[in-house]
Amino acid sequence: MFFWFIATAVTTIACAALYYAAARRTVNASVPDSAVSNSHFRLVLAGIDADQAAGKLGEAEAIAAKAELARELLRQDAELKKPHSAGPDMGRGALLACIAAVAVISLGLYAWLGNPDMPAQPLAERPEIAAQALDLDAAVARIEAQLAANPDDLRGWTVIAPVYLQSGRFADAQNAWRRVLELGGANADVQTKLAEALMLGNGGDATGEAMQLLTAAAASDPTHVMSRLYIAAELTRTQRYDEAVAAWNAALALSQGGEPWLQAAQQGLAVAQNQGEPATNAAETEMIAQMVSGLADRLAADGGTITEWTQLVRAYLVLGDKDKAQAAFDSAVEAYPKSFDRDDLDAIALEAGLKLNGAAQ
Amino acid sequence: MSIELGHFALILAFAIASVSVLGGYAFWRSGERIALFLAQGAVLQFVLVAVAFAALIQAFVVSDFSLALAVNNSHSLKPLIFKISGVWGNHEGSMVLWILILVAFGAMVASFGRRLPSDLLALVLTTQSLLVAAFAGFTLFTSNPFARMVPAPLEGNDLNPVLQDIGLAIHPPLLYAGYVGFSICFSFAIAALISGRIDQAWARWVRPWTMLSWTFLTLGIAMGSYWAYYELGWGGWWFWDPVENASFMPWLAGTALLHSALVMEKRNALKIWTIFLAIITFSLSLLGTFLVRSGILTSVHTFASDPTRGLVILSLLALVIGGAFLLFAMRASSLRSGGLFAPVSREGALVLNNLFLATATGAVLVGTLYPLVLDALVGTTISVGAPFFDLTFGALMAPLLLVLPFGPLLAWKRADVVAAAQRLLFAAALAIFLTILISALGGVSISLAPIGLLLGFWVAFGSVAELIDRSKLGRIPLADSWRRLVGLPRTIWSTAIAHFGVGVTVLGIVATTAWETELVTTLNPGETTELSGYVLTFDSFEQVPGANFIAEQGHFTITAPGGGTRPMVAERRTYVASGMPTTEAAIETYGLSQLYLQLGEPLENTHVVRVWHKPYITLIWLGAILMAGAGVLSLTDRRRRVGAPQRAAKPIAEPAE
């Protein structure tokens, strides 16, 4: 509401300014300002004399220029004497209509486009920033004091457990999650969290109690993903690949598609299927080699962009063929002699130990 | 609430502009009332857009991330100056800056133009309001800078690191002042066409505006060129990039306009051509501003591209430019031309200048648009690169530069070319002597370089020939010569300085192009390399935190051929918010030459270092500054000053005039 008050006031001031500027004149008629143009003609005349004095205008030419000027002056006088073909007069009514239109357009358009009720939110005054400024240690100490007074506060333990985990206090985190388990009953999420705290406290090893908790969590909830992922990871870590494949598949079966863990799970499955070796593909290498030789032939025959040359040099370097890489680099430098045009190519080549103009040396 | 008030102010300015257009075109003939209404409206538009712009700056400064524009282009850690310049480092904000300059020029006409005939003033302000309404409407409806974001994020996405530079605070405002200033000439041209009245007083009004805009545009382009030179890390100062061409075309056309308006003001000739040039120049400015926003081009200047926006832009361009040319076609024949002159005369020389500049503009336009049109129609992608432009543009400029020194020495209406040539003999002899001397000493092979040098020296010396001639240097006592020199009218001085600046720029271009040397090598701290007599020692490599980036600095020590050492620090920055890297080249100026050093990405066990020696490169920008300075000098001439009261009786009082 306050905004609309100000907006209306601003509009009123603007409209009043327009009105008084235009309505101030009582005589609303065109005054041919011949004085202005006459002073202009006098100036041009003086300019002609000055040019003549400076040798910039011949004597005959100066007379011609003055004649031209006189004709122009006569023509303008004649024009001014002609009856003035005034257009429609801008009366007070038209003026008021214009001013009303300004007010209607501006207020209406703003009502459509604007957000009158939305306050400014400078960063320094934002409540989130004030909250961030609160000391984390002080907050933890306050919750701890509350929990000491009231050890059955389920919410307090739930809040503080992840904070312990984040600050590396794994034993405290385990204790907190245990309290949550006791107070809130067994639940797949809490069991997994406790297992997570145990694993982290144990350098990633999930044998013993952690594994039991994870198995229990997976058994109690057939759609629980987190526990299944940890189980699969643990089986892969302990090189029980056949069981791991089954576990990864069980986790992947729960995927709806697009989850953040999906790629990691697929990689894990591939590792387990390949008995712990990272996947390689001979056919792929073959294909790359073919593409590279195709590119090399084309560049040698027709030339190409610097990006293509860079690709070729990089490909030879990846394939470990340094001589061919040097040859390709030399050809590229020949095709693009200015280092300005070569972009990243120089950095890539020099890093790999190739030489600029290697052939020449 | 300040953001919403800014939004409202912009809308109110749009409303006033829209109503001014309707009222102005309906009532321009009817007297003073409408002119006063429009003048008041123009001042109000300026105040309101300034408020809107201030609201945006305020939101950026306090990092108000409820403003979508601030989220997309700011960051709370950014230094204050880049928070402010970030307002126009994007499409929406730069539109507001564009409109702000447009209304500022409108308000200036309204304030200084009280002596103009009321119908002419009304038409000029109406046309100016039409432009404001069109571009404010475009901004509000397709790219509103005041759009809010709910919920407001706690941090912004930061500005493109390349733009986080003092250049962004200077280059766009100057360039826009140049582009937009030509809108005044455009509005005057439209007013002349509609009213059917065009006389020398008209030219007297248009010329200062042309001069002012041209000065800004010259500085804007020079600044942009130097910025690209030091920031993009390649040491290139002109790329014939479509965006650069887009700013260069209005400059070429504006230069032509400047000279043809001179003929019109002094001799009442070339009237229709001047009007045509005024329309062309502003049309090219519009093309320049909007080609880069339509999404057709990709470059550092391309902000968010969006097909709807592009379509609206093209329609606006078609409407404004097409409308203006339609009006020109309908009304030009009813305007009287006047002022007779012989082919060999000052007028003739200026026509020649216009012909070459217009042709050069056309060549650049073809080279810029042809690939785009071909791509759109046939789908074939071709690239028209530097070789095309160097050849065509160079071929067109060479004859222009050759005849340039003659122009100011010729008399109006009919001139004696032999007499002018005699006065230039000394300049020609000096230019030839210096060129031969430099070529002999430098061991220049047969190439275009000596020809370029010759042209540069010829223009530079030829330009001051008139000063020397007028001061009778060597023919009368030195003190008298000095008095005559100081007493010369400022217009003569500004002509000489501007033309001298052209020569200086040509010399810089030729020297850099012909004698630049470069070196690409790998270096480790402690190692040394050498280029053109400069010995570079790589002292150390270290990481240094900046305000909102982390810098990797390479410290070098340079020993110049003439002795003496200087430190140089080249940087690579990685910006925290965006993770984007930039290179900050180290540049050290030795006299008029520069050493340019760029540090490549650090490799596993070494660093790639690129070094260029650029002889006399600073002349390129010094020349531009001389040209702009000449523009300012000409504007201070009392007789040309906008709205200045005319001196009554004795304008012939200057000695030697």
mmCIF file of C-alpha atoms in Angstrom, chain B residues 136-331:
data_model
loop_
_atom_site.group_PDB
_atom_site.id
_atom_site.type_symbol
_atom_site.label_atom_id
_atom_site.label_comp_id
_atom_site.label_asym_id
_atom_site.label_seq_id
_atom_site.Cartn_x
_atom_site.Cartn_y
_atom_site.Cartn_z
ATOM 1 C CA ALA B 136 12.233 1.185 -23.178
ATOM 2 C CA GLY B 137 9.280 -0.911 -24.386
ATOM 3 C CA PHE B 138 11.650 -3.547 -25.763
ATOM 4 C CA THR B 139 13.495 -3.603 -22.433
ATOM 5 C CA LEU B 140 10.378 -3.767 -20.259
ATOM 6 C CA PHE B 141 8.541 -6.401 -22.283
ATOM 7 C CA THR B 142 11.281 -8.754 -23.472
ATOM 8 C CA SER B 143 14.233 -8.269 -21.137
ATOM 9 C CA ASN B 144 13.129 -6.580 -17.959
ATOM 10 C CA PRO B 145 16.117 -5.761 -15.746
ATOM 11 C CA PHE B 146 13.802 -5.429 -12.741
ATOM 12 C CA ALA B 147 12.588 -9.048 -12.768
ATOM 13 C CA ARG B 148 12.672 -10.434 -9.231
ATOM 14 C CA MET B 149 13.685 -13.854 -7.992
ATOM 15 C CA VAL B 150 11.703 -15.745 -5.357
ATOM 16 C CA PRO B 151 13.108 -17.137 -3.155
ATOM 17 C CA ALA B 152 16.181 -14.943 -3.265
ATOM 18 C CA PRO B 153 19.401 -17.010 -3.393
ATOM 19 C CA LEU B 154 22.156 -16.253 -0.916
ATOM 20 C CA GLU B 155 24.845 -15.784 -3.550
ATOM 21 C CA GLY B 156 25.040 -14.626 -7.141
ATOM 22 C CA ASN B 157 26.571 -16.392 -10.146
ATOM 23 C CA ASP B 158 29.229 -13.709 -10.621
ATOM 24 C CA LEU B 159 30.033 -11.695 -13.703
ATOM 25 C CA ASN B 160 31.957 -13.158 -16.625
ATOM 26 C CA PRO B 161 35.569 -12.823 -15.361
ATOM 27 C CA VAL B 162 36.747 -11.325 -18.654
ATOM 28 C CA LEU B 163 34.405 -8.418 -17.934
ATOM 29 C CA GLN B 164 35.695 -7.899 -14.392
ATOM 30 C CA ASP B 165 38.006 -5.183 -15.487
ATOM 31 C CA ILE B 166 38.195 -1.422 -15.374
ATOM 32 C CA GLY B 167 37.549 -1.563 -19.127
ATOM 33 C CA LEU B 168 33.913 -2.464 -18.508
ATOM 34 C CA ALA B 169 33.502 0.706 -16.471
ATOM 35 C CA ILE B 170 34.784 2.853 -19.349
ATOM 36 C CA HIS B 171 34.343 1.175 -22.725
ATOM 37 C CA PRO B 172 30.525 0.639 -22.897
ATOM 38 C CA PRO B 173 29.522 4.069 -21.538
ATOM 39 C CA LEU B 174 31.851 5.798 -24.035
ATOM 40 C CA LEU B 175 30.771 3.606 -26.913
ATOM 41 C CA TYR B 176 27.086 4.022 -26.112
ATOM 42 C CA ALA B 177 27.510 7.789 -25.768
ATOM 43 C CA GLY B 178 28.896 7.664 -29.289
ATOM 44 C CA TYR B 179 26.249 5.359 -30.733
ATOM 45 C CA VAL B 180 23.373 7.096 -29.035
ATOM 46 C CA GLY B 181 24.651 10.607 -29.692
ATOM 47 C CA PHE B 182 24.086 9.993 -33.373
ATOM 48 C CA SER B 183 20.384 9.561 -32.518
ATOM 49 C CA ILE B 184 20.254 13.370 -32.200
ATOM 50 C CA CYS B 185 21.528 13.762 -35.762
ATOM 51 C CA PHE B 186 18.987 11.142 -36.810
ATOM 52 C CA SER B 187 16.159 12.994 -35.055
ATOM 53 C CA PHE B 188 17.237 16.269 -36.662
ATOM 54 C CA ALA B 189 17.280 14.564 -40.053
ATOM 55 C CA ILE B 190 13.780 13.133 -39.546
ATOM 56 C CA ALA B 191 12.557 16.524 -38.345
ATOM 57 C CA ALA B 192 13.976 18.176 -41.474
ATOM 58 C CA LEU B 193 12.326 15.584 -43.702
ATOM 59 C CA ILE B 194 8.914 15.891 -42.030
ATOM 60 C CA SER B 195 8.895 19.686 -41.866
ATOM 61 C CA GLY B 196 10.446 19.988 -45.314
ATOM 62 C CA ARG B 197 12.742 22.711 -43.973
ATOM 63 C CA ILE B 198 16.459 22.342 -44.157
ATOM 64 C CA ASP B 199 18.870 25.221 -44.067
ATOM 65 C CA GLN B 200 22.290 26.175 -42.871
ATOM 66 C CA ALA B 201 20.989 26.789 -39.344
ATOM 67 C CA TRP B 202 20.036 23.124 -39.327
ATOM 68 C CA ALA B 203 23.625 22.135 -40.098
ATOM 69 C CA ARG B 204 24.899 24.538 -37.456
ATOM 70 C CA TRP B 205 22.822 22.577 -34.956
ATOM 71 C CA VAL B 206 23.695 19.130 -36.185
ATOM 72 C CA ARG B 207 27.451 19.575 -36.394
ATOM 73 C CA PRO B 208 28.224 19.946 -32.659
ATOM 74 C CA TRP B 209 26.134 16.854 -31.907
ATOM 75 C CA THR B 210 27.932 14.907 -34.599
ATOM 76 C CA MET B 211 31.270 16.112 -33.247
ATOM 77 C CA LEU B 212 30.359 15.168 -29.682
ATOM 78 C CA SER B 213 29.132 11.675 -30.598
ATOM 79 C CA TRP B 214 32.073 11.092 -32.917
ATOM 80 C CA THR B 215 34.490 12.048 -30.125
ATOM 81 C CA PHE B 216 32.867 9.604 -27.731
ATOM 82 C CA LEU B 217 32.763 6.862 -30.343
ATOM 83 C CA THR B 218 36.436 7.388 -31.200
ATOM 84 C CA LEU B 219 37.415 7.056 -27.547
ATOM 85 C CA GLY B 220 35.029 4.116 -27.058
ATOM 86 C CA ILE B 221 36.473 2.157 -29.964
ATOM 87 C CA ALA B 222 40.067 2.950 -28.962
ATOM 88 C CA MET B 223 39.333 1.889 -25.392
ATOM 89 C CA GLY B 224 37.662 -1.311 -26.583
ATOM 90 C CA SER B 225 40.643 -2.063 -28.770
ATOM 91 C CA TYR B 226 43.122 -1.520 -25.934
ATOM 92 C CA TRP B 227 40.976 -3.589 -23.580
ATOM 93 C CA ALA B 228 40.857 -6.491 -26.013
ATOM 94 C CA TYR B 229 44.601 -6.070 -26.461
ATOM 95 C CA TYR B 230 45.486 -6.436 -22.800
ATOM 96 C CA GLU B 231 42.699 -8.675 -21.561
ATOM 97 C CA LEU B 232 42.219 -11.356 -24.197
ATOM 98 C CA GLY B 233 45.837 -12.361 -23.782
ATOM 99 C CA TRP B 234 46.811 -12.525 -27.447
ATOM 100 C CA GLY B 235 48.171 -9.068 -27.965
ATOM 101 C CA GLY B 236 45.901 -8.513 -30.924
ATOM 102 C CA TRP B 237 44.459 -5.015 -31.086
ATOM 103 C CA TRP B 238 41.955 -5.398 -33.900
ATOM 104 C CA PHE B 239 40.378 -8.642 -35.084
ATOM 105 C CA TRP B 240 37.855 -7.537 -37.732
ATOM 106 C CA ASP B 241 35.429 -9.383 -35.525
ATOM 107 C CA PRO B 242 31.804 -8.667 -36.565
ATOM 108 C CA VAL B 243 31.223 -6.887 -33.293
ATOM 109 C CA GLU B 244 34.208 -4.605 -33.787
ATOM 110 C CA ASN B 245 33.071 -3.936 -37.330
ATOM 111 C CA ALA B 246 29.652 -3.084 -35.944
ATOM 112 C CA SER B 247 31.205 -0.252 -33.945
ATOM 113 C CA PHE B 248 33.600 0.737 -36.719
ATOM 114 C CA MET B 249 30.908 1.219 -39.385
ATOM 115 C CA PRO B 250 29.075 4.023 -37.522
ATOM 116 C CA TRP B 251 32.471 5.601 -36.914
ATOM 117 C CA LEU B 252 33.310 5.604 -40.628
ATOM 118 C CA ALA B 253 29.861 6.898 -41.552
ATOM 119 C CA GLY B 254 30.021 9.409 -38.682
ATOM 120 C CA THR B 255 33.386 10.660 -39.914
ATOM 121 C CA ALA B 256 31.839 11.181 -43.334
ATOM 122 C CA LEU B 257 28.882 12.945 -41.708
ATOM 123 C CA LEU B 258 31.211 15.241 -39.799
ATOM 124 C CA HIS B 259 32.836 16.383 -43.037
ATOM 125 C CA SER B 260 29.661 16.709 -45.093
ATOM 126 C CA ALA B 261 27.944 18.680 -42.306
ATOM 127 C CA LEU B 262 30.898 21.063 -42.531
ATOM 128 C CA VAL B 263 30.209 21.694 -46.206
ATOM 129 C CA MET B 264 26.548 22.162 -45.448
ATOM 130 C CA GLU B 265 27.141 24.601 -42.640
ATOM 131 C CA LYS B 266 29.711 26.701 -44.450
ATOM 132 C CA ARG B 267 28.498 26.551 -48.036
ATOM 133 C CA ASN B 268 24.902 25.312 -47.912
ATOM 134 C CA ALA B 269 25.745 22.414 -50.247
ATOM 135 C CA LEU B 270 25.395 18.615 -49.930
ATOM 136 C CA LYS B 271 22.165 18.988 -47.927
ATOM 137 C CA ILE B 272 20.360 15.851 -49.022
ATOM 138 C CA TRP B 273 23.507 13.784 -48.766
ATOM 139 C CA THR B 274 24.079 15.019 -45.198
ATOM 140 C CA ILE B 275 20.558 13.985 -44.212
ATOM 141 C CA PHE B 276 21.113 10.607 -45.818
ATOM 142 C CA LEU B 277 24.386 10.165 -43.905
ATOM 143 C CA ALA B 278 22.736 11.160 -40.621
ATOM 144 C CA ILE B 279 20.158 8.414 -41.114
ATOM 145 C CA ILE B 280 22.780 5.879 -42.237
ATOM 146 C CA THR B 281 25.068 6.609 -39.287
ATOM 147 C CA PHE B 282 22.435 6.088 -36.654
ATOM 148 C CA SER B 283 21.071 3.047 -38.475
ATOM 149 C CA LEU B 284 24.550 1.521 -38.364
ATOM 150 C CA SER B 285 24.747 2.377 -34.646
ATOM 151 C CA LEU B 286 21.490 0.504 -34.109
ATOM 152 C CA LEU B 287 22.792 -2.372 -36.172
ATOM 153 C CA GLY B 288 25.944 -2.353 -34.052
ATOM 154 C CA THR B 289 24.100 -2.352 -30.768
ATOM 155 C CA PHE B 290 21.574 -4.961 -31.724
ATOM 156 C CA LEU B 291 23.383 -7.303 -34.069
ATOM 157 C CA VAL B 292 25.302 -8.526 -31.037
ATOM 158 C CA ARG B 293 22.129 -9.128 -29.044
ATOM 159 C CA SER B 294 20.114 -10.921 -31.676
ATOM 160 C CA GLY B 295 21.920 -14.185 -31.066
ATOM 161 C CA ILE B 296 23.322 -14.200 -34.602
ATOM 162 C CA LEU B 297 26.874 -13.641 -33.480
ATOM 163 C CA THR B 298 28.872 -15.268 -30.755
ATOM 164 C CA SER B 299 31.598 -13.343 -29.017
ATOM 165 C CA VAL B 300 32.502 -11.847 -25.688
ATOM 166 C CA HIS B 301 29.912 -9.158 -26.428
ATOM 167 C CA THR B 302 27.085 -11.630 -26.911
ATOM 168 C CA PHE B 303 24.864 -11.645 -23.914
ATOM 169 C CA ALA B 304 22.016 -14.104 -23.431
ATOM 170 C CA SER B 305 20.538 -14.807 -26.806
ATOM 171 C CA ASP B 306 16.937 -15.654 -27.149
ATOM 172 C CA PRO B 307 15.059 -16.119 -30.454
ATOM 173 C CA THR B 308 12.026 -14.024 -29.402
ATOM 174 C CA ARG B 309 14.273 -11.188 -28.397
ATOM 175 C CA GLY B 310 16.159 -11.430 -31.681
ATOM 176 C CA LEU B 311 12.926 -11.252 -33.641
ATOM 177 C CA VAL B 312 11.725 -8.201 -31.728
ATOM 178 C CA ILE B 313 15.094 -6.526 -32.265
ATOM 179 C CA LEU B 314 15.016 -7.174 -35.991
ATOM 180 C CA SER B 315 11.447 -5.853 -36.226
ATOM 181 C CA LEU B 316 12.448 -2.717 -34.315
ATOM 182 C CA LEU B 317 15.440 -2.210 -36.600
ATOM 183 C CA ALA B 318 13.310 -2.733 -39.693
ATOM 184 C CA LEU B 319 10.733 -0.279 -38.383
ATOM 185 C CA VAL B 320 13.121 2.519 -37.410
ATOM 186 C CA ILE B 321 15.569 2.178 -40.298
ATOM 187 C CA GLY B 322 12.958 1.241 -42.893
ATOM 188 C CA GLY B 323 10.654 4.035 -41.767
ATOM 189 C CA ALA B 324 13.453 6.577 -41.941
ATOM 190 C CA PHE B 325 14.479 5.549 -45.454
ATOM 191 C CA LEU B 326 10.879 5.482 -46.626
ATOM 192 C CA LEU B 327 10.470 9.027 -45.356
ATOM 193 C CA PHE B 328 13.720 9.969 -47.054
ATOM 194 C CA ALA B 329 12.577 8.473 -50.357
ATOM 195 C CA MET B 330 9.270 10.346 -50.167
ATOM 196 C CA ARG B 331 10.563 13.734 -49.068
#
